[in-house]
GROMACS .gro file of N, CA and C in nm:
model
  462
    1UNK      N    1  -3.247   3.794  -3.310
    1UNK     CA    2  -3.124   3.732  -3.353
    1UNK      C    3  -3.024   3.735  -3.238
    2UNK      N    4  -2.950   3.625  -3.221
    2UNK     CA    5  -2.855   3.609  -3.111
    2UNK      C    6  -2.714   3.640  -3.161
    3UNK      N    7  -2.652   3.743  -3.105
    3UNK     CA    8  -2.519   3.784  -3.149
    3UNK      C    9  -2.426   3.783  -3.028
    4UNK      N   10  -2.308   3.721  -3.044
    4UNK     CA   11  -2.209   3.718  -2.936
    4UNK      C   12  -2.090   3.804  -2.973
    5UNK      N   13  -2.037   3.870  -2.874
    5UNK     CA   14  -1.916   3.948  -2.896
    5UNK      C   15  -1.796   3.856  -2.892
    6UNK      N   16  -1.684   3.904  -2.941
    6UNK     CA   17  -1.560   3.825  -2.940
    6UNK      C   18  -1.520   3.789  -2.798
    7UNK      N   19  -1.537   3.880  -2.703
    7UNK     CA   20  -1.499   3.851  -2.564
    7UNK      C   21  -1.589   3.742  -2.505
    8UNK      N   22  -1.717   3.739  -2.541
    8UNK     CA   23  -1.806   3.634  -2.493
    8UNK      C   24  -1.766   3.498  -2.551
    9UNK      N   25  -1.730   3.496  -2.677
    9UNK     CA   26  -1.687   3.372  -2.743
    9UNK      C   27  -1.560   3.319  -2.676
   10UNK      N   28  -1.464   3.409  -2.650
   10UNK     CA   29  -1.340   3.367  -2.583
   10UNK      C   30  -1.369   3.314  -2.443
   11UNK      N   31  -1.457   3.380  -2.371
   11UNK     CA   32  -1.493   3.337  -2.236
   11UNK      C   33  -1.555   3.198  -2.237
   12UNK      N   34  -1.647   3.175  -2.330
   12UNK     CA   35  -1.710   3.043  -2.343
   12UNK      C   36  -1.607   2.936  -2.382
   13UNK      N   37  -1.517   2.969  -2.473
   13UNK     CA   38  -1.414   2.875  -2.515
   13UNK      C   39  -1.322   2.839  -2.398
   14UNK      N   40  -1.286   2.938  -2.316
   14UNK     CA   41  -1.202   2.912  -2.199
   14UNK      C   42  -1.273   2.821  -2.099
   15UNK      N   43  -1.402   2.843  -2.078
   15UNK     CA   44  -1.478   2.758  -1.986
   15UNK      C   45  -1.484   2.615  -2.036
   16UNK      N   46  -1.507   2.598  -2.165
   16UNK     CA   47  -1.511   2.464  -2.224
   16UNK      C   48  -1.375   2.397  -2.212
   17UNK      N   49  -1.268   2.469  -2.237
   17UNK     CA   50  -1.132   2.415  -2.226
   17UNK      C   51  -1.102   2.372  -2.082
   18UNK      N   52  -1.141   2.453  -1.984
   18UNK     CA   53  -1.120   2.418  -1.843
   18UNK      C   54  -1.197   2.292  -1.806
   19UNK      N   55  -1.322   2.281  -1.851
   19UNK     CA   56  -1.404   2.164  -1.823
   19UNK      C   57  -1.343   2.040  -1.887
   20UNK      N   58  -1.299   2.051  -2.011
   20UNK     CA   59  -1.236   1.939  -2.081
   20UNK      C   60  -1.108   1.894  -2.009
   21UNK      N   61  -1.027   1.989  -1.964
   21UNK     CA   62  -0.904   1.958  -1.890
   21UNK      C   63  -0.935   1.886  -1.759
   22UNK      N   64  -1.039   1.931  -1.690
   22UNK     CA   65  -1.079   1.868  -1.565
   22UNK      C   66  -1.125   1.724  -1.588
   23UNK      N   67  -1.202   1.703  -1.693
   23UNK     CA   68  -1.248   1.567  -1.726
   23UNK      C   69  -1.129   1.477  -1.757
   24UNK      N   70  -1.034   1.524  -1.836
   24UNK     CA   71  -0.915   1.444  -1.867
   24UNK      C   72  -0.834   1.412  -1.742
   25UNK      N   73  -0.822   1.508  -1.653
   25UNK     CA   74  -0.748   1.488  -1.528
   25UNK      C   75  -0.814   1.379  -1.444
   26UNK      N   76  -0.946   1.378  -1.438
   26UNK     CA   77  -1.018   1.278  -1.358
   26UNK      C   78  -1.011   1.140  -1.421
   27UNK      N   79  -1.006   1.131  -1.552
   27UNK     CA   80  -1.004   1.002  -1.620
   27UNK      C   81  -0.865   0.942  -1.632
   28UNK      N   82  -0.762   1.020  -1.609
   28UNK     CA   83  -0.625   0.973  -1.622
   28UNK      C   84  -0.594   0.874  -1.510
   29UNK      N   85  -0.563   0.747  -1.539
   29UNK     CA   86  -0.537   0.648  -1.435
   29UNK      C   87  -0.414   0.680  -1.350
   30UNK      N   88  -0.324   0.761  -1.398
   30UNK     CA   89  -0.205   0.795  -1.319
   30UNK      C   90  -0.241   0.884  -1.200
   31UNK      N   91  -0.359   0.943  -1.203
   31UNK     CA   92  -0.401   1.032  -1.094
   31UNK      C   93  -0.497   0.964  -0.998
   32UNK      N   94  -0.513   0.833  -1.007
   32UNK     CA   95  -0.604   0.765  -0.917
   32UNK      C   96  -0.546   0.759  -0.778
   33UNK      N   97  -0.631   0.746  -0.679
   33UNK     CA   98  -0.592   0.751  -0.538
   33UNK      C   99  -0.487   0.646  -0.503
   34UNK      N  100  -0.503   0.524  -0.554
   34UNK     CA  101  -0.416   0.415  -0.513
   34UNK      C  102  -0.272   0.432  -0.561
   35UNK      N  103  -0.249   0.516  -0.656
   35UNK     CA  104  -0.114   0.528  -0.709
   35UNK      C  105  -0.059   0.669  -0.694
   36UNK      N  106  -0.107   0.738  -0.595
   36UNK     CA  107  -0.061   0.874  -0.567
   36UNK      C  108   0.081   0.869  -0.511
   37UNK      N  109   0.163   0.964  -0.550
   37UNK     CA  110   0.299   0.979  -0.497
   37UNK      C  111   0.384   0.853  -0.514
   38UNK      N  112   0.392   0.803  -0.637
   38UNK     CA  113   0.469   0.681  -0.662
   38UNK      C  114   0.612   0.691  -0.615
   39UNK      N  115   0.675   0.805  -0.637
   39UNK     CA  116   0.815   0.819  -0.595
   39UNK      C  117   0.826   0.811  -0.443
   40UNK      N  118   0.721   0.853  -0.373
   40UNK     CA  119   0.722   0.846  -0.227
   40UNK      C  120   0.712   0.702  -0.177
   41UNK      N  121   0.652   0.614  -0.253
   41UNK     CA  122   0.634   0.474  -0.210
   41UNK      C  123   0.767   0.401  -0.194
   42UNK      N  124   0.865   0.436  -0.273
   42UNK     CA  125   0.992   0.364  -0.271
   42UNK      C  126   1.064   0.372  -0.137
   43UNK      N  127   1.037   0.474  -0.058
   43UNK     CA  128   1.103   0.483   0.072
   43UNK      C  129   1.050   0.380   0.171
   44UNK      N  130   0.942   0.309   0.135
   44UNK     CA  131   0.887   0.205   0.221
   44UNK      C  132   0.927   0.065   0.176
   45UNK      N  133   1.013   0.054   0.075
   45UNK     CA  134   1.059  -0.077   0.030
   45UNK      C  135   1.154  -0.140   0.130
   46UNK      N  136   1.221  -0.060   0.210
   46UNK     CA  137   1.314  -0.109   0.313
   46UNK      C  138   1.293  -0.027   0.440
   47UNK      N  139   1.313  -0.092   0.554
   47UNK     CA  140   1.303  -0.020   0.681
   47UNK      C  141   1.235  -0.102   0.788
   48UNK      N  142   1.212  -0.039   0.902
   48UNK     CA  143   1.144  -0.102   1.014
   48UNK      C  144   1.017  -0.022   1.041
   49UNK      N  145   0.905  -0.094   1.049
   49UNK     CA  146   0.774  -0.031   1.059
   49UNK      C  147   0.694  -0.097   1.171
   50UNK      N  148   0.583  -0.034   1.207
   50UNK     CA  149   0.495  -0.089   1.310
   50UNK      C  150   0.350  -0.059   1.273
   51UNK      N  151   0.260  -0.153   1.306
   51UNK     CA  152   0.117  -0.128   1.290
   51UNK      C  153   0.041  -0.209   1.394
   52UNK      N  154  -0.082  -0.168   1.418
   52UNK     CA  155  -0.169  -0.239   1.512
   52UNK      C  156  -0.259  -0.334   1.435
   53UNK      N  157  -0.258  -0.461   1.476
   53UNK     CA  158  -0.344  -0.561   1.415
   53UNK      C  159  -0.447  -0.607   1.518
   54UNK      N  160  -0.532  -0.699   1.477
   54UNK     CA  161  -0.633  -0.751   1.569
   54UNK      C  162  -0.571  -0.829   1.685
   55UNK      N  163  -0.446  -0.873   1.671
   55UNK     CA  164  -0.379  -0.946   1.780
   55UNK      C  165  -0.261  -0.870   1.838
   56UNK      N  166  -0.263  -0.739   1.826
   56UNK     CA  167  -0.161  -0.655   1.889
   56UNK      C  168  -0.069  -0.587   1.790
   57UNK      N  169   0.036  -0.525   1.845
   57UNK     CA  170   0.133  -0.455   1.761
   57UNK      C  171   0.218  -0.555   1.682
   58UNK      N  172   0.243  -0.520   1.559
   58UNK     CA  173   0.328  -0.601   1.472
   58UNK      C  174   0.442  -0.513   1.424
   59UNK      N  175   0.565  -0.564   1.439
   59UNK     CA  176   0.684  -0.494   1.390
   59UNK      C  177   0.725  -0.559   1.259
   60UNK      N  178   0.748  -0.478   1.158
   60UNK     CA  179   0.788  -0.527   1.026
   60UNK      C  180   0.932  -0.484   1.001
   61UNK      N  181   1.016  -0.580   0.965
   61UNK     CA  182   1.153  -0.551   0.922
   61UNK      C  183   1.158  -0.593   0.775
   62UNK      N  184   1.184  -0.496   0.687
   62UNK     CA  185   1.173  -0.522   0.543
   62UNK      C  186   1.296  -0.473   0.470
   63UNK      N  187   1.342  -0.554   0.374
   63UNK     CA  188   1.436  -0.505   0.275
   63UNK      C  189   1.369  -0.523   0.139
   64UNK      N  190   1.438  -0.495   0.032
   64UNK     CA  191   1.372  -0.496  -0.099
   64UNK      C  192   1.316  -0.632  -0.140
   65UNK      N  193   1.367  -0.742  -0.083
   65UNK     CA  194   1.321  -0.874  -0.125
   65UNK      C  195   1.263  -0.960  -0.014
   66UNK      N  196   1.264  -0.912   0.111
   66UNK     CA  197   1.215  -0.993   0.222
   66UNK      C  198   1.143  -0.905   0.325
   67UNK      N  199   1.039  -0.962   0.384
   67UNK     CA  200   0.959  -0.892   0.485
   67UNK      C  201   0.940  -0.990   0.601
   68UNK      N  202   0.976  -0.948   0.722
   68UNK     CA  203   0.952  -1.031   0.840
   68UNK      C  204   0.860  -0.952   0.932
   69UNK      N  205   0.741  -1.009   0.957
   69UNK     CA  206   0.642  -0.946   1.044
   69UNK      C  207   0.644  -1.017   1.179
   70UNK      N  208   0.684  -0.944   1.283
   70UNK     CA  209   0.696  -1.000   1.417
   70UNK      C  210   0.575  -0.962   1.501
   71UNK      N  211   0.506  -1.063   1.553
   71UNK     CA  212   0.400  -1.036   1.650
   71UNK      C  213   0.461  -1.019   1.787
   72UNK      N  214   0.555  -1.105   1.821
   72UNK     CA  215   0.634  -1.093   1.943
   72UNK      C  216   0.780  -1.103   1.898
   73UNK      N  217   0.852  -0.993   1.905
   73UNK     CA  218   0.990  -0.991   1.856
   73UNK      C  219   1.080  -1.062   1.955
   74UNK      N  220   1.172  -1.147   1.915
   74UNK     CA  221   1.197  -1.200   1.781
   74UNK      C  222   1.141  -1.340   1.761
   75UNK      N  223   1.054  -1.386   1.851
   75UNK     CA  224   1.014  -1.527   1.851
   75UNK      C  225   0.899  -1.562   1.757
   76UNK      N  226   0.798  -1.480   1.748
   76UNK     CA  227   0.680  -1.511   1.668
   76UNK      C  228   0.678  -1.425   1.543
   77UNK      N  229   0.687  -1.490   1.427
   77UNK     CA  230   0.699  -1.412   1.304
   77UNK      C  231   0.647  -1.487   1.183
   78UNK      N  232   0.625  -1.411   1.076
   78UNK     CA  233   0.598  -1.464   0.943
   78UNK      C  234   0.701  -1.399   0.851
   79UNK      N  235   0.781  -1.481   0.785
   79UNK     CA  236   0.881  -1.431   0.691
   79UNK      C  237   0.829  -1.454   0.550
   80UNK      N  238   0.833  -1.349   0.469
   80UNK     CA  239   0.778  -1.355   0.333
   80UNK      C  240   0.878  -1.300   0.233
   81UNK      N  241   0.871  -1.355   0.112
   81UNK     CA  242   0.946  -1.294   0.002
   81UNK      C  243   0.863  -1.177  -0.049
   82UNK      N  244   0.932  -1.076  -0.100
   82UNK     CA  245   0.864  -0.956  -0.152
   82UNK      C  246   0.910  -0.932  -0.295
   83UNK      N  247   0.815  -0.912  -0.382
   83UNK     CA  248   0.845  -0.875  -0.521
   83UNK      C  249   0.769  -0.745  -0.548
   84UNK      N  250   0.843  -0.637  -0.572
   84UNK     CA  251   0.780  -0.508  -0.600
   84UNK      C  252   0.739  -0.504  -0.746
   85UNK      N  253   0.610  -0.501  -0.771
   85UNK     CA  254   0.554  -0.500  -0.905
   85UNK      C  255   0.561  -0.359  -0.963
   86UNK      N  256   0.542  -0.261  -0.879
   86UNK     CA  257   0.555  -0.120  -0.914
   86UNK      C  258   0.597  -0.049  -0.786
   87UNK      N  259   0.627   0.080  -0.790
   87UNK     CA  260   0.671   0.148  -0.668
   87UNK      C  261   0.572   0.136  -0.551
   88UNK      N  262   0.442   0.124  -0.581
   88UNK     CA  263   0.342   0.122  -0.474
   88UNK      C  264   0.269  -0.012  -0.458
   89UNK      N  265   0.311  -0.115  -0.532
   89UNK     CA  266   0.245  -0.245  -0.524
   89UNK      C  267   0.350  -0.355  -0.508
   90UNK      N  268   0.328  -0.443  -0.408
   90UNK     CA  269   0.419  -0.554  -0.384
   90UNK      C  270   0.341  -0.683  -0.369
   91UNK      N  271   0.403  -0.792  -0.411
   91UNK     CA  272   0.345  -0.925  -0.392
   91UNK      C  273   0.425  -0.997  -0.285
   92UNK      N  274   0.354  -1.056  -0.189
   92UNK     CA  275   0.416  -1.127  -0.077
   92UNK      C  276   0.382  -1.275  -0.085
   93UNK      N  277   0.481  -1.360  -0.057
   93UNK     CA  278   0.460  -1.504  -0.045
   93UNK      C  279   0.528  -1.550   0.082
   94UNK      N  280   0.451  -1.612   0.172
   94UNK     CA  281   0.507  -1.660   0.298
   94UNK      C  282   0.605  -1.773   0.270
   95UNK      N  283   0.723  -1.767   0.334
   95UNK     CA  284   0.822  -1.874   0.317
   95UNK      C  285   0.858  -1.939   0.451
   96UNK      N  286   0.819  -1.877   0.562
   96UNK     CA  287   0.843  -1.937   0.694
   96UNK      C  288   0.744  -1.876   0.793
   97UNK      N  289   0.682  -1.963   0.873
   97UNK     CA  290   0.588  -1.917   0.975
   97UNK      C  291   0.631  -1.976   1.108
   98UNK      N  292   0.655  -1.890   1.206
   98UNK     CA  293   0.691  -1.934   1.340
   98UNK      C  294   0.604  -1.855   1.439
   99UNK      N  295   0.476  -1.893   1.444
   99UNK     CA  296   0.382  -1.824   1.533
   99UNK      C  297   0.268  -1.919   1.565
  100UNK      N  298   0.249  -1.949   1.694
  100UNK     CA  299   0.147  -2.044   1.738
  100UNK      C  300   0.005  -1.989   1.729
  101UNK      N  301  -0.011  -1.862   1.703
  101UNK     CA  302  -0.144  -1.803   1.698
  101UNK      C  303  -0.223  -1.850   1.575
  102UNK      N  304  -0.154  -1.894   1.471
  102UNK     CA  305  -0.220  -1.934   1.347
  102UNK      C  306  -0.257  -2.082   1.349
  103UNK      N  307  -0.377  -2.114   1.303
  103UNK     CA  308  -0.421  -2.253   1.292
  103UNK      C  309  -0.344  -2.321   1.179
  104UNK      N  310  -0.338  -2.456   1.181
  104UNK     CA  311  -0.272  -2.527   1.071
  104UNK      C  312  -0.333  -2.495   0.934
  105UNK      N  313  -0.465  -2.477   0.930
  105UNK     CA  314  -0.532  -2.445   0.803
  105UNK      C  315  -0.489  -2.307   0.751
  106UNK      N  316  -0.480  -2.211   0.844
  106UNK     CA  317  -0.440  -2.077   0.804
  106UNK      C  318  -0.293  -2.075   0.759
  107UNK      N  319  -0.209  -2.150   0.829
  107UNK     CA  320  -0.067  -2.161   0.789
  107UNK      C  321  -0.056  -2.216   0.648
  108UNK      N  322  -0.134  -2.321   0.621
  108UNK     CA  323  -0.131  -2.384   0.488
  108UNK      C  324  -0.175  -2.284   0.381
  109UNK      N  325  -0.281  -2.207   0.412
  109UNK     CA  326  -0.329  -2.107   0.318
  109UNK      C  327  -0.221  -2.002   0.292
  110UNK      N  328  -0.154  -1.956   0.399
  110UNK     CA  329  -0.047  -1.856   0.383
  110UNK      C  330   0.068  -1.911   0.299
  111UNK      N  331   0.109  -2.033   0.327
  111UNK     CA  332   0.224  -2.091   0.257
  111UNK      C  333   0.194  -2.121   0.110
  112UNK      N  334   0.068  -2.148   0.078
  112UNK     CA  335   0.032  -2.185  -0.059
  112UNK      C  336  -0.022  -2.069  -0.142
  113UNK      N  337  -0.038  -1.954  -0.082
  113UNK     CA  338  -0.096  -1.841  -0.155
  113UNK      C  339  -0.002  -1.722  -0.158
  114UNK      N  340  -0.057  -1.614  -0.203
  114UNK     CA  341   0.017  -1.488  -0.203
  114UNK      C  342  -0.080  -1.375  -0.172
  115UNK      N  343  -0.024  -1.262  -0.138
  115UNK     CA  344  -0.106  -1.143  -0.113
  115UNK      C  345  -0.041  -1.025  -0.181
  116UNK      N  346  -0.122  -0.924  -0.206
  116UNK     CA  347  -0.070  -0.802  -0.268
  116UNK      C  348  -0.092  -0.685  -0.173
  117UNK      N  349   0.014  -0.606  -0.159
  117UNK     CA  350   0.011  -0.484  -0.080
  117UNK      C  351   0.001  -0.366  -0.175
  118UNK      N  352  -0.097  -0.281  -0.154
  118UNK     CA  353  -0.114  -0.158  -0.231
  118UNK      C  354  -0.094  -0.042  -0.135
  119UNK      N  355   0.009   0.038  -0.156
  119UNK     CA  356   0.028   0.159  -0.076
  119UNK      C  357  -0.065   0.263  -0.136
  120UNK      N  358  -0.166   0.302  -0.058
  120UNK     CA  359  -0.270   0.390  -0.112
  120UNK      C  360  -0.246   0.537  -0.084
  121UNK      N  361  -0.169   0.567   0.021
  121UNK     CA  362  -0.139   0.706   0.053
  121UNK      C  363  -0.014   0.709   0.138
  122UNK      N  364   0.070   0.809   0.116
  122UNK     CA  365   0.193   0.821   0.195
  122UNK      C  366   0.186   0.943   0.285
  123UNK      N  367   0.255   0.933   0.398
  123UNK     CA  368   0.263   1.040   0.496
  123UNK      C  369   0.408   1.055   0.537
  124UNK      N  370   0.440   1.158   0.611
  124UNK     CA  371   0.578   1.176   0.657
  124UNK      C  372   0.619   1.065   0.753
  125UNK      N  373   0.524   1.006   0.825
  125UNK     CA  374   0.557   0.903   0.925
  125UNK      C  375   0.514   0.762   0.886
  126UNK      N  376   0.462   0.741   0.764
  126UNK     CA  377   0.421   0.607   0.725
  126UNK      C  378   0.333   0.608   0.601
  127UNK      N  379   0.248   0.505   0.590
  127UNK     CA  380   0.161   0.493   0.474
  127UNK      C  381   0.033   0.420   0.509
  128UNK      N  382  -0.071   0.444   0.430
  128UNK     CA  383  -0.196   0.367   0.436
  128UNK      C  384  -0.187   0.259   0.331
  129UNK      N  385  -0.253   0.146   0.357
  129UNK     CA  386  -0.243   0.033   0.265
  129UNK      C  387  -0.375  -0.040   0.249
  130UNK      N  388  -0.375  -0.122   0.143
  130UNK     CA  389  -0.480  -0.219   0.119
  130UNK      C  390  -0.408  -0.349   0.088
  131UNK      N  391  -0.451  -0.460   0.150
  131UNK     CA  392  -0.392  -0.591   0.122
  131UNK      C  393  -0.502  -0.683   0.072
  132UNK      N  394  -0.476  -0.748  -0.041
  132UNK     CA  395  -0.569  -0.847  -0.094
  132UNK      C  396  -0.503  -0.984  -0.088
  133UNK      N  397  -0.582  -1.085  -0.057
  133UNK     CA  398  -0.533  -1.223  -0.051
  133UNK      C  399  -0.571  -1.293  -0.181
  134UNK      N  400  -0.476  -1.368  -0.236
  134UNK     CA  401  -0.500  -1.441  -0.360
  134UNK      C  402  -0.610  -1.546  -0.341
  135UNK      N  403  -0.611  -1.611  -0.225
  135UNK     CA  404  -0.701  -1.724  -0.203
  135UNK      C  405  -0.839  -1.687  -0.150
  136UNK      N  406  -0.864  -1.560  -0.126
  136UNK     CA  407  -0.997  -1.520  -0.076
  136UNK      C  408  -1.030  -1.380  -0.126
  137UNK      N  409  -1.153  -1.342  -0.102
  137UNK     CA  410  -1.195  -1.208  -0.143
  137UNK      C  411  -1.176  -1.107  -0.030
  138UNK      N  412  -1.110  -1.150   0.076
  138UNK     CA  413  -1.089  -1.064   0.192
  138UNK      C  414  -0.991  -0.952   0.158
  139UNK      N  415  -1.024  -0.831   0.202
  139UNK     CA  416  -0.940  -0.713   0.181
  139UNK      C  417  -0.917  -0.649   0.317
  140UNK      N  418  -0.792  -0.618   0.348
  140UNK     CA  419  -0.758  -0.551   0.474
  140UNK      C  420  -0.704  -0.412   0.444
  141UNK      N  421  -0.741  -0.318   0.529
  141UNK     CA  422  -0.693  -0.181   0.519
  141UNK      C  423  -0.626  -0.143   0.650
  142UNK      N  424  -0.529  -0.055   0.644
  142UNK     CA  425  -0.466  -0.010   0.766
  142UNK      C  426  -0.364   0.098   0.740
  143UNK      N  427  -0.292   0.131   0.846
  143UNK     CA  428  -0.186   0.232   0.838
  143UNK      C  429  -0.063   0.178   0.908
  144UNK      N  430   0.051   0.193   0.842
  144UNK     CA  431   0.181   0.151   0.894
  144UNK      C  432   0.262   0.276   0.921
  145UNK      N  433   0.336   0.274   1.031
  145UNK     CA  434   0.423   0.387   1.065
  145UNK      C  435   0.567   0.339   1.075
  146UNK      N  436   0.660   0.432   1.056
  146UNK     CA  437   0.800   0.401   1.080
  146UNK      C  438   0.816   0.363   1.227
  147UNK      N  439   0.894   0.259   1.253
  147UNK     CA  440   0.924   0.218   1.390
  147UNK      C  441   1.044   0.301   1.435
  148UNK      N  442   1.027   0.376   1.543
  148UNK     CA  443   1.133   0.467   1.587
  148UNK      C  444   1.211   0.413   1.706
  149UNK      N  445   1.166   0.304   1.766
  149UNK     CA  446   1.238   0.247   1.880
  149UNK      C  447   1.355   0.163   1.835
  150UNK      N  448   1.424   0.106   1.931
  150UNK     CA  449   1.531   0.012   1.897
  150UNK      C  450   1.480  -0.129   1.923
  151UNK      N  451   1.516  -0.220   1.835
  151UNK     CA  452   1.472  -0.359   1.849
  151UNK      C  453   1.554  -0.429   1.957
  152UNK      N  454   1.490  -0.512   2.039
  152UNK     CA  455   1.565  -0.589   2.139
  152UNK      C  456   1.661  -0.686   2.069
  153UNK      N  457   1.764  -0.725   2.138
  153UNK     CA  458   1.859  -0.821   2.081
  153UNK      C  459   1.789  -0.954   2.060
  154UNK      N  460   1.824  -1.023   1.953
  154UNK     CA  461   1.763  -1.153   1.922
  154UNK      C  462   1.815  -1.261   2.012
   0.00000   0.00000   0.00000
């Protein structure tokens, strides 16, 4: 006959409770990687940032409703409207393109579509992101840092 003591029953109950809590924590969508540190994301809604792209450094000047990405400051840029869907997700729509690097077809795609920025992780000096394009299945990943230099006069 199998007999358990009260202390064994309590120990088993505690282990089951810990396992159940861990499962709930993993299944909770608020704890997913893409939405970590939501309050931290808001500090990236405005400011000056920099990142490396396939065609060189890009400087971003952003306020809560507009984002200007400069490939060559201040002459070559893409100006976009920004709508923050949540603290860590924004929708961008290009409203002006002044950069000869883009083909007419790509310009048309940018002007007629939208993209979504997902801030996936925050750091003291910037954030990691994922960008999805509405018109394609292409996904871009990268890291943006605060721009600490001074911008040249326009």
